[in-house]
mmCIF file of C-alpha atoms in Angstrom:
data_model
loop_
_atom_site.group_PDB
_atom_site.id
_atom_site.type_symbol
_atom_site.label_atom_id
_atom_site.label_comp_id
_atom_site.label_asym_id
_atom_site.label_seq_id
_atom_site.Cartn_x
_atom_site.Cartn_y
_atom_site.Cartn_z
ATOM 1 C CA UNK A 1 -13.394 23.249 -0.586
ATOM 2 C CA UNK A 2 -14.351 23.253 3.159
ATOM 3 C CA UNK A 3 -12.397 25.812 4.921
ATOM 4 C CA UNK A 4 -12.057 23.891 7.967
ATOM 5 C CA UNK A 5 -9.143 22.001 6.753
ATOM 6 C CA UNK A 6 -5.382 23.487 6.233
ATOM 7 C CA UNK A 7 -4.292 24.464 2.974
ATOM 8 C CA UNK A 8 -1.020 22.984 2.479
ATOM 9 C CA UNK A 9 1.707 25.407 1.396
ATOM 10 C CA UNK A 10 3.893 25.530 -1.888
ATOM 11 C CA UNK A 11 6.986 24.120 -0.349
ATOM 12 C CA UNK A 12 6.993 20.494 -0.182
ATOM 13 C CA UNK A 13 8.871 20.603 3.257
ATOM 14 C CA UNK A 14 6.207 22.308 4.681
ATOM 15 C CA UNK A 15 4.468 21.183 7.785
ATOM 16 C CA UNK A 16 1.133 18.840 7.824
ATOM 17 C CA UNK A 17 -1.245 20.266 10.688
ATOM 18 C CA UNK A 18 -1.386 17.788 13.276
ATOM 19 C CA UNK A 19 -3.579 14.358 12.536
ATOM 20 C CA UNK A 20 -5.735 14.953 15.211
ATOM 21 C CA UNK A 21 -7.213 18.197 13.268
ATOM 22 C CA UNK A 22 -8.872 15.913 10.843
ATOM 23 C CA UNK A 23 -12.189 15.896 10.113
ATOM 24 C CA UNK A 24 -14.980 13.293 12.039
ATOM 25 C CA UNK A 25 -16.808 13.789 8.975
ATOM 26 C CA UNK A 26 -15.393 12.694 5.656
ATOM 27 C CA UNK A 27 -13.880 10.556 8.298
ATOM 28 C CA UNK A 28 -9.614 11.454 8.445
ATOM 29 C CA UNK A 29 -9.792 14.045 5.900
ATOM 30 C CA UNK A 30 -7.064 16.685 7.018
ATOM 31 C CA UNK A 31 -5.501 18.714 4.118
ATOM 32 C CA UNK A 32 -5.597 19.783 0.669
ATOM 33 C CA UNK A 33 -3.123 21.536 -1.652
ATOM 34 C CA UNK A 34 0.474 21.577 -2.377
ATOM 35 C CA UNK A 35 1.993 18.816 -4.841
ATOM 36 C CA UNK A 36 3.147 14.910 -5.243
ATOM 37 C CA UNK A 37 6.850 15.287 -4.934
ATOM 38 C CA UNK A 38 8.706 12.789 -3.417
ATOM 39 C CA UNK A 39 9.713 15.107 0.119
ATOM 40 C CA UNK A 40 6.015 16.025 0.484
ATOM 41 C CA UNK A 41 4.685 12.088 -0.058
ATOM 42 C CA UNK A 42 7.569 10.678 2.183
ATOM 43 C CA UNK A 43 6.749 13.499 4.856
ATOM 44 C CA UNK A 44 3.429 12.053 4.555
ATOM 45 C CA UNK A 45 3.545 8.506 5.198
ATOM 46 C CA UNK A 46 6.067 9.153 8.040
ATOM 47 C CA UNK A 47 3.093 10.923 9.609
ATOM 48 C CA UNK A 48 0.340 8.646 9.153
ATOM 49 C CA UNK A 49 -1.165 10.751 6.104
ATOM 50 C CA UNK A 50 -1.859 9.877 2.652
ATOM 51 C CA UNK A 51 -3.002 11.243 -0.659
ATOM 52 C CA UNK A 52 -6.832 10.471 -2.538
ATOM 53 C CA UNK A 53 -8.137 12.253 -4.649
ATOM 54 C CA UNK A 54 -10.006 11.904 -7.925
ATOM 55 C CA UNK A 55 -9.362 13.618 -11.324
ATOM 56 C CA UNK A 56 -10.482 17.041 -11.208
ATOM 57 C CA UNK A 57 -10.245 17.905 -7.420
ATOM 58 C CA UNK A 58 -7.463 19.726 -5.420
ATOM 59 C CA UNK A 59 -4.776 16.641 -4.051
ATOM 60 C CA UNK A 60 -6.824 15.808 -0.278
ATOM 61 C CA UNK A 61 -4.533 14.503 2.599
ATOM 62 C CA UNK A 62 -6.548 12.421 5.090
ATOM 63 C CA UNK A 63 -5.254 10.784 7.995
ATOM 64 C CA UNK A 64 -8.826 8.235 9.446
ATOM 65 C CA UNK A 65 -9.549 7.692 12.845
ATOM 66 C CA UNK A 66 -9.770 3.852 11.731
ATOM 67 C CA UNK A 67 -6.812 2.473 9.879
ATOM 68 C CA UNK A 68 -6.626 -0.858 8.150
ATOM 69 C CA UNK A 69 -3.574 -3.213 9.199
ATOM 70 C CA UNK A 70 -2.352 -6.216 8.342
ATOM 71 C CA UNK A 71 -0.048 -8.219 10.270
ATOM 72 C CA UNK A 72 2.658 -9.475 8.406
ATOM 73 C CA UNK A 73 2.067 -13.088 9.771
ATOM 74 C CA UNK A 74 -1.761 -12.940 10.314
ATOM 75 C CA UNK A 75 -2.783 -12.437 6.235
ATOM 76 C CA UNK A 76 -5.452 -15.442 5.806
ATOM 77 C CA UNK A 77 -6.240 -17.116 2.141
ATOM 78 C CA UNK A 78 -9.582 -19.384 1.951
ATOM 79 C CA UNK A 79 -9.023 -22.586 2.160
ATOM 80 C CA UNK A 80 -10.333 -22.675 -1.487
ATOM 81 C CA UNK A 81 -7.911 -20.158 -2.560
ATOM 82 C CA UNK A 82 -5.252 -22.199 -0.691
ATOM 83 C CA UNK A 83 -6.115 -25.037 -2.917
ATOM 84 C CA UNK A 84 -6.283 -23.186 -6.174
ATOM 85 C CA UNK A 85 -3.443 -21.752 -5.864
ATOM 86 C CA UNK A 86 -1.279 -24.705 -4.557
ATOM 87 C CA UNK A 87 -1.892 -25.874 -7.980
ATOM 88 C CA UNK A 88 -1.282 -23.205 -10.145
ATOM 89 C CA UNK A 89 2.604 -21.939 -11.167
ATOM 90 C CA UNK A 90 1.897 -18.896 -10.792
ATOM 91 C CA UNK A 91 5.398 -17.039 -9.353
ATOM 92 C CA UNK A 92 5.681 -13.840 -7.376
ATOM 93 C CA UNK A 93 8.752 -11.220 -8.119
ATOM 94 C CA UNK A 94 9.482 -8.129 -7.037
ATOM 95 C CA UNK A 95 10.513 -4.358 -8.497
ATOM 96 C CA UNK A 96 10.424 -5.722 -11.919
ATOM 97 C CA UNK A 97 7.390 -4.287 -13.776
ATOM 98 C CA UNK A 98 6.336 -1.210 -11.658
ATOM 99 C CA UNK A 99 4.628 0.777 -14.249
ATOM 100 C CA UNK A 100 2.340 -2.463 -15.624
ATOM 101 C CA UNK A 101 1.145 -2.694 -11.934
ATOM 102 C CA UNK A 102 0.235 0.879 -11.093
ATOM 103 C CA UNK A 103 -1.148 1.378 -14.479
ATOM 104 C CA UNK A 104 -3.256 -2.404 -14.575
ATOM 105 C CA UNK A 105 -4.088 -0.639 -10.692
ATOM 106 C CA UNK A 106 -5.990 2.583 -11.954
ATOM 107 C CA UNK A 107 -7.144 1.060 -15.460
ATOM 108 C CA UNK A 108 -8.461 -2.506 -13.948
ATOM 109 C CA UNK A 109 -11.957 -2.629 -13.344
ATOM 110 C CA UNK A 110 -13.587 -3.802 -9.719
ATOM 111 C CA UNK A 111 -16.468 -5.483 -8.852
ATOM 112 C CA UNK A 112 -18.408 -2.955 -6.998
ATOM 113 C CA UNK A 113 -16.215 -0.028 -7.877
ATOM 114 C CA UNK A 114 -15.206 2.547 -9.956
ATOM 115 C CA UNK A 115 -11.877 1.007 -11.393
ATOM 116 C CA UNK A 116 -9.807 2.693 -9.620
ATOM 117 C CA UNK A 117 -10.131 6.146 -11.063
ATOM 118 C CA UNK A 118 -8.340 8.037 -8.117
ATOM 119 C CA UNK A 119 -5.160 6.656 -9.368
ATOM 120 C CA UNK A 120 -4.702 9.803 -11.990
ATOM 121 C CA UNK A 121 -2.193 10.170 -14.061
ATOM 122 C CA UNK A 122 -0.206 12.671 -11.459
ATOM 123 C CA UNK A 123 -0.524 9.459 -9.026
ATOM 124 C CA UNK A 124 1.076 7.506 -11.656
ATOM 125 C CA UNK A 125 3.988 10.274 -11.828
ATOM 126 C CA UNK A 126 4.079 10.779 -8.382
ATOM 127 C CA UNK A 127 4.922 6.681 -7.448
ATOM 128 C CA UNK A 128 7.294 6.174 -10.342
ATOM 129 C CA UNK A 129 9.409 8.418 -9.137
ATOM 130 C CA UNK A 130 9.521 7.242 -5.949
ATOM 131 C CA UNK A 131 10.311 4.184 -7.293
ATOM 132 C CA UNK A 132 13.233 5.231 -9.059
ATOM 133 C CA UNK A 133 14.466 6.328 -5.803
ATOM 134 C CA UNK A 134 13.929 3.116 -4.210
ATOM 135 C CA UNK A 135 11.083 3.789 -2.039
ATOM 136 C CA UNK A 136 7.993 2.649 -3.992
ATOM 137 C CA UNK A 137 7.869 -1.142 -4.858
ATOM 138 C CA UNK A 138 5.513 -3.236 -6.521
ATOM 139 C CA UNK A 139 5.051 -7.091 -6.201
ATOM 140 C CA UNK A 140 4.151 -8.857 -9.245
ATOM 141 C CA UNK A 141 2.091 -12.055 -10.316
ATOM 142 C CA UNK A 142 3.050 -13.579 -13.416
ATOM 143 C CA UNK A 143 2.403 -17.104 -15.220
ATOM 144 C CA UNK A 144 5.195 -17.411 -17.065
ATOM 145 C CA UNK A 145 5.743 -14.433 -18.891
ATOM 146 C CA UNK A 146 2.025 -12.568 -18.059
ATOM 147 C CA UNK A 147 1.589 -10.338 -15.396
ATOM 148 C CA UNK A 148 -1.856 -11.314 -13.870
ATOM 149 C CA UNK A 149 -2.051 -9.738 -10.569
ATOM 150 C CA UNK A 150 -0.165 -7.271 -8.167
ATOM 151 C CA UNK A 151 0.082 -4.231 -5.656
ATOM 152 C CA UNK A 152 2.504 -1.742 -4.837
ATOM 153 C CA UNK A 153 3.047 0.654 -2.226
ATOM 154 C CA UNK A 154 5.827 2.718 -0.039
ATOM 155 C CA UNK A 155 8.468 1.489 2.457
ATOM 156 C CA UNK A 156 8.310 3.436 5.376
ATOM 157 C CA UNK A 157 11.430 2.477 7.690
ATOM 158 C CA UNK A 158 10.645 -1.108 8.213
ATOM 159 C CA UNK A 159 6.454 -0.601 7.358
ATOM 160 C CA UNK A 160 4.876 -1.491 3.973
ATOM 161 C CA UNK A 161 2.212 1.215 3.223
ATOM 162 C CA UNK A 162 0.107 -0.660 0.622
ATOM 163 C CA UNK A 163 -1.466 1.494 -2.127
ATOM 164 C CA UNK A 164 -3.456 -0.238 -4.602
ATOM 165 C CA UNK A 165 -3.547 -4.126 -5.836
ATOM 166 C CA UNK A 166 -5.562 -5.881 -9.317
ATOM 167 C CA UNK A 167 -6.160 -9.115 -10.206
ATOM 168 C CA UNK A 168 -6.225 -10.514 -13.599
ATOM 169 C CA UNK A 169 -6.521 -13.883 -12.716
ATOM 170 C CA UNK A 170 -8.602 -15.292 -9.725
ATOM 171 C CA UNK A 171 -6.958 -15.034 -6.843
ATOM 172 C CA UNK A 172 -3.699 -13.296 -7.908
ATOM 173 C CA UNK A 173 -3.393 -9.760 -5.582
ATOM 174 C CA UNK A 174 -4.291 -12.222 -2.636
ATOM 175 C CA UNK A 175 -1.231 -14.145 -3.309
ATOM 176 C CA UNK A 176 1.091 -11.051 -4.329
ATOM 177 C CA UNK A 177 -0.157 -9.948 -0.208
ATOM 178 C CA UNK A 178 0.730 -13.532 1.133
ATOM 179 C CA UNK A 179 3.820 -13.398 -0.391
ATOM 180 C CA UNK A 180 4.828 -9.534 0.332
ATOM 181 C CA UNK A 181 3.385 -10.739 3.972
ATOM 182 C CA UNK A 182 5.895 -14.010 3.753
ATOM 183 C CA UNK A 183 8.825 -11.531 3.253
ATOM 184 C CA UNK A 184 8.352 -9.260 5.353
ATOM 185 C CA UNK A 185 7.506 -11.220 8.126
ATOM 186 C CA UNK A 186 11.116 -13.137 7.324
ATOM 187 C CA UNK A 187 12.487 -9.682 7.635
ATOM 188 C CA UNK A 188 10.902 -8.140 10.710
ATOM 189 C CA UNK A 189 8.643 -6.010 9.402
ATOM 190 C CA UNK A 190 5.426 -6.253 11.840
ATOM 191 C CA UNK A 191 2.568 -4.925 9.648
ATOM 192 C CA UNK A 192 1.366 -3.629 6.384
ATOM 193 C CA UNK A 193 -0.933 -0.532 6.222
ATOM 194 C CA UNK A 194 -3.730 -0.918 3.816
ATOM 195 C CA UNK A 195 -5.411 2.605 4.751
ATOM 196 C CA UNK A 196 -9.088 2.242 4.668
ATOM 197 C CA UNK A 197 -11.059 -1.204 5.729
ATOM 198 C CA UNK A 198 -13.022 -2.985 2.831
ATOM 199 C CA UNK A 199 -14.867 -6.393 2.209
ATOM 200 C CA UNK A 200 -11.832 -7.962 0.334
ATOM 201 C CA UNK A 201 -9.548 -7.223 2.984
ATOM 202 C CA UNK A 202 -11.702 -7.896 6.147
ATOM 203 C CA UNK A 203 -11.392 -11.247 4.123
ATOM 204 C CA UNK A 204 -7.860 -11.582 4.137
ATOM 205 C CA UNK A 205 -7.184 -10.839 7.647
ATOM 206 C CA UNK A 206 -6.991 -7.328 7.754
ATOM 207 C CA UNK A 207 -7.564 -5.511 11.502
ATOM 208 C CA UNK A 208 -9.145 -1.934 12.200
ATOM 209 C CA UNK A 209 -6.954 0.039 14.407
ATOM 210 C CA UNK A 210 -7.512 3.510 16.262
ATOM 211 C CA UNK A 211 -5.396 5.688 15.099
ATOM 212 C CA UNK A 212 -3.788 6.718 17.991
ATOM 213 C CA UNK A 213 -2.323 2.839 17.693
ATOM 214 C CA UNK A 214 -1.427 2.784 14.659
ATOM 215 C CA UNK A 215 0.844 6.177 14.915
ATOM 216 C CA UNK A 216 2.650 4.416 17.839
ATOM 217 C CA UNK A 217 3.151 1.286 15.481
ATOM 218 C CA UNK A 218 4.540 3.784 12.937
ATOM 219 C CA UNK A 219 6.726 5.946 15.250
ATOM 220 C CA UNK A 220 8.394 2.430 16.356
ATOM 221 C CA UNK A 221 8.973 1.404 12.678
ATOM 222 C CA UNK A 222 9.677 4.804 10.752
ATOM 223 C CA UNK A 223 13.039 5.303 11.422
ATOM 224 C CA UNK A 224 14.378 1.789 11.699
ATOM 225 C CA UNK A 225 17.175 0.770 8.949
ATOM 226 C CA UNK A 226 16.015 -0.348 6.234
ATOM 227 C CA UNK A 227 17.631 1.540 2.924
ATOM 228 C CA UNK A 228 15.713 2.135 -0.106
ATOM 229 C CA UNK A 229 16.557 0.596 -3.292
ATOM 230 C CA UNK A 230 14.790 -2.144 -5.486
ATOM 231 C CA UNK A 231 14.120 -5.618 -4.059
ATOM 232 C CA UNK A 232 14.081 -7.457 -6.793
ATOM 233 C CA UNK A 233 17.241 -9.209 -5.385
ATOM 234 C CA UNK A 234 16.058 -9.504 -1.909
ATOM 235 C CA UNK A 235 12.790 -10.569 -2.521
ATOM 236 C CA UNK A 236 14.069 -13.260 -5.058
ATOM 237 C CA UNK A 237 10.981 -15.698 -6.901
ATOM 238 C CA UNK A 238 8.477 -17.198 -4.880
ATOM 239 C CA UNK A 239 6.649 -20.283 -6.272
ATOM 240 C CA UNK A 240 2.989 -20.425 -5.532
ATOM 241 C CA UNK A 241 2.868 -23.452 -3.495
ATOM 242 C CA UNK A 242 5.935 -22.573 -1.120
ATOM 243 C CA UNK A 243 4.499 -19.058 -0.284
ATOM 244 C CA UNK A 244 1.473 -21.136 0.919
ATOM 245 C CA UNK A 245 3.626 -23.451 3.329
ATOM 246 C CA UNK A 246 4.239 -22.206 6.763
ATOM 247 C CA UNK A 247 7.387 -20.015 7.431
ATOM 248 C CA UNK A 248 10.358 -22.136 9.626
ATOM 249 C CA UNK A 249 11.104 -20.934 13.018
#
């Protein structure tokens, strides 16, 4: 393990070093050490840090220079998904089947990737529990009764910290993030963190930020109300085809 970065300690309400002692080079890496409880990962994300790690390695904290962000009214579907999906009856819910997503997350295989083996099983652990508390949610896909697409992430204050999202169907995480994005954006919540920058996202609108810009984002949003609990309620059913209309003034 490079001995530049901190070690965290065994208390889970001990400090993070500061973000700006993270590394140019793996790019944000900052920490490694101590566990996955719920103080420690909500500590975290109030800070602008993260866990990602694969099986086998000590849990590494990283906080990059560039941060993917998605504007809760700027998420952009192809025109061709538009029309595919106007079509289909596919329905969006929320906080109903957490464990499918996170596990079809890790255990889904990616074009171009690894299927999503840094998910471990002490991830797994880790973001049930916080959704028992009420801070983890996941938004689902389903056509009728099958789950076919998904993410899930944290609620920080009144920012979405996305995680992880799989598609079994074509199309299907995009519209779980229009419709997450829909919501939120109905309920004042600016932007949606999706950590690290990659070719699926630059395609659905996501923006690069410096760091520095996205902490002031975060310190603006952490602490506003916004109680944790399961949305299934608030977030209601979305049909396909309304979560592609544009939002009323």
């Amino acid at each position: 393990m490079n001995l530049r970065i901190a070690q965290l300690q065994h208390d889970p309400g001990s400090p993070f070093p500061p973000v700006e002692a993270a590394l140019a080079e793996p790019d944000g890496l900052l920490a490694f050490g101590g566990d996955l409880s719920p103080q420690r990962l909500l500590n975290a994300y109030a800070q602008g840090i993260f866990p990602w790690f694969s099986e086998g390695e000590p849990i590494l904290w990283w906080s990059p220079s560039r941060r993917a962000v998605f504007r809760s009214d700027g998420v952009r579907l192809s025109s061709r998904s538009r029309r595919s999906l106007r079509k289909s009856n596919l329905r969006v819910r929320a906080d109903t089947a957490f464990d499918a997503v996170i596990e079809a997350c890790a255990h889904r295989p990616r074009p171009g990737q690894s299927g999503g083996t840094w998910i471990t099983g002490a991830m797994i652990a880790a973001y049930a529990r916080l959704h028992r508390l009420g801070h983890a949610h996941s938004i689902e896909v389903f056509d009728g009764d099958e789950l076919v697409g998904g993410l899930y992430g944290l609620a920080v204050g009144r920012m979405f910290c996305g995680e992880s999202m799989f598609s079994a169907r074509s199309g299907a995480s995009s519209l779980a993030l229009a419709a997450l994005a829909r919501r939120l954006q109905a309920w004042g919540w600016p932007i949606i963190d999706a950590q690290v920058p990659n070719p699926h996202t630059r395609s659905l609108g996501v923006e690069t930020w410096r760091r520095d810009d996205y902490l002031l984002a975060l310190a603006g949003l952490r602490d506003a109300p916004a109680e944790p609990g399961n949305w299934s309620a608030r977030f209601g059913e979305l049909q396909a085809g309304a979560i592609l209309m544009p939002l009323a003034d």
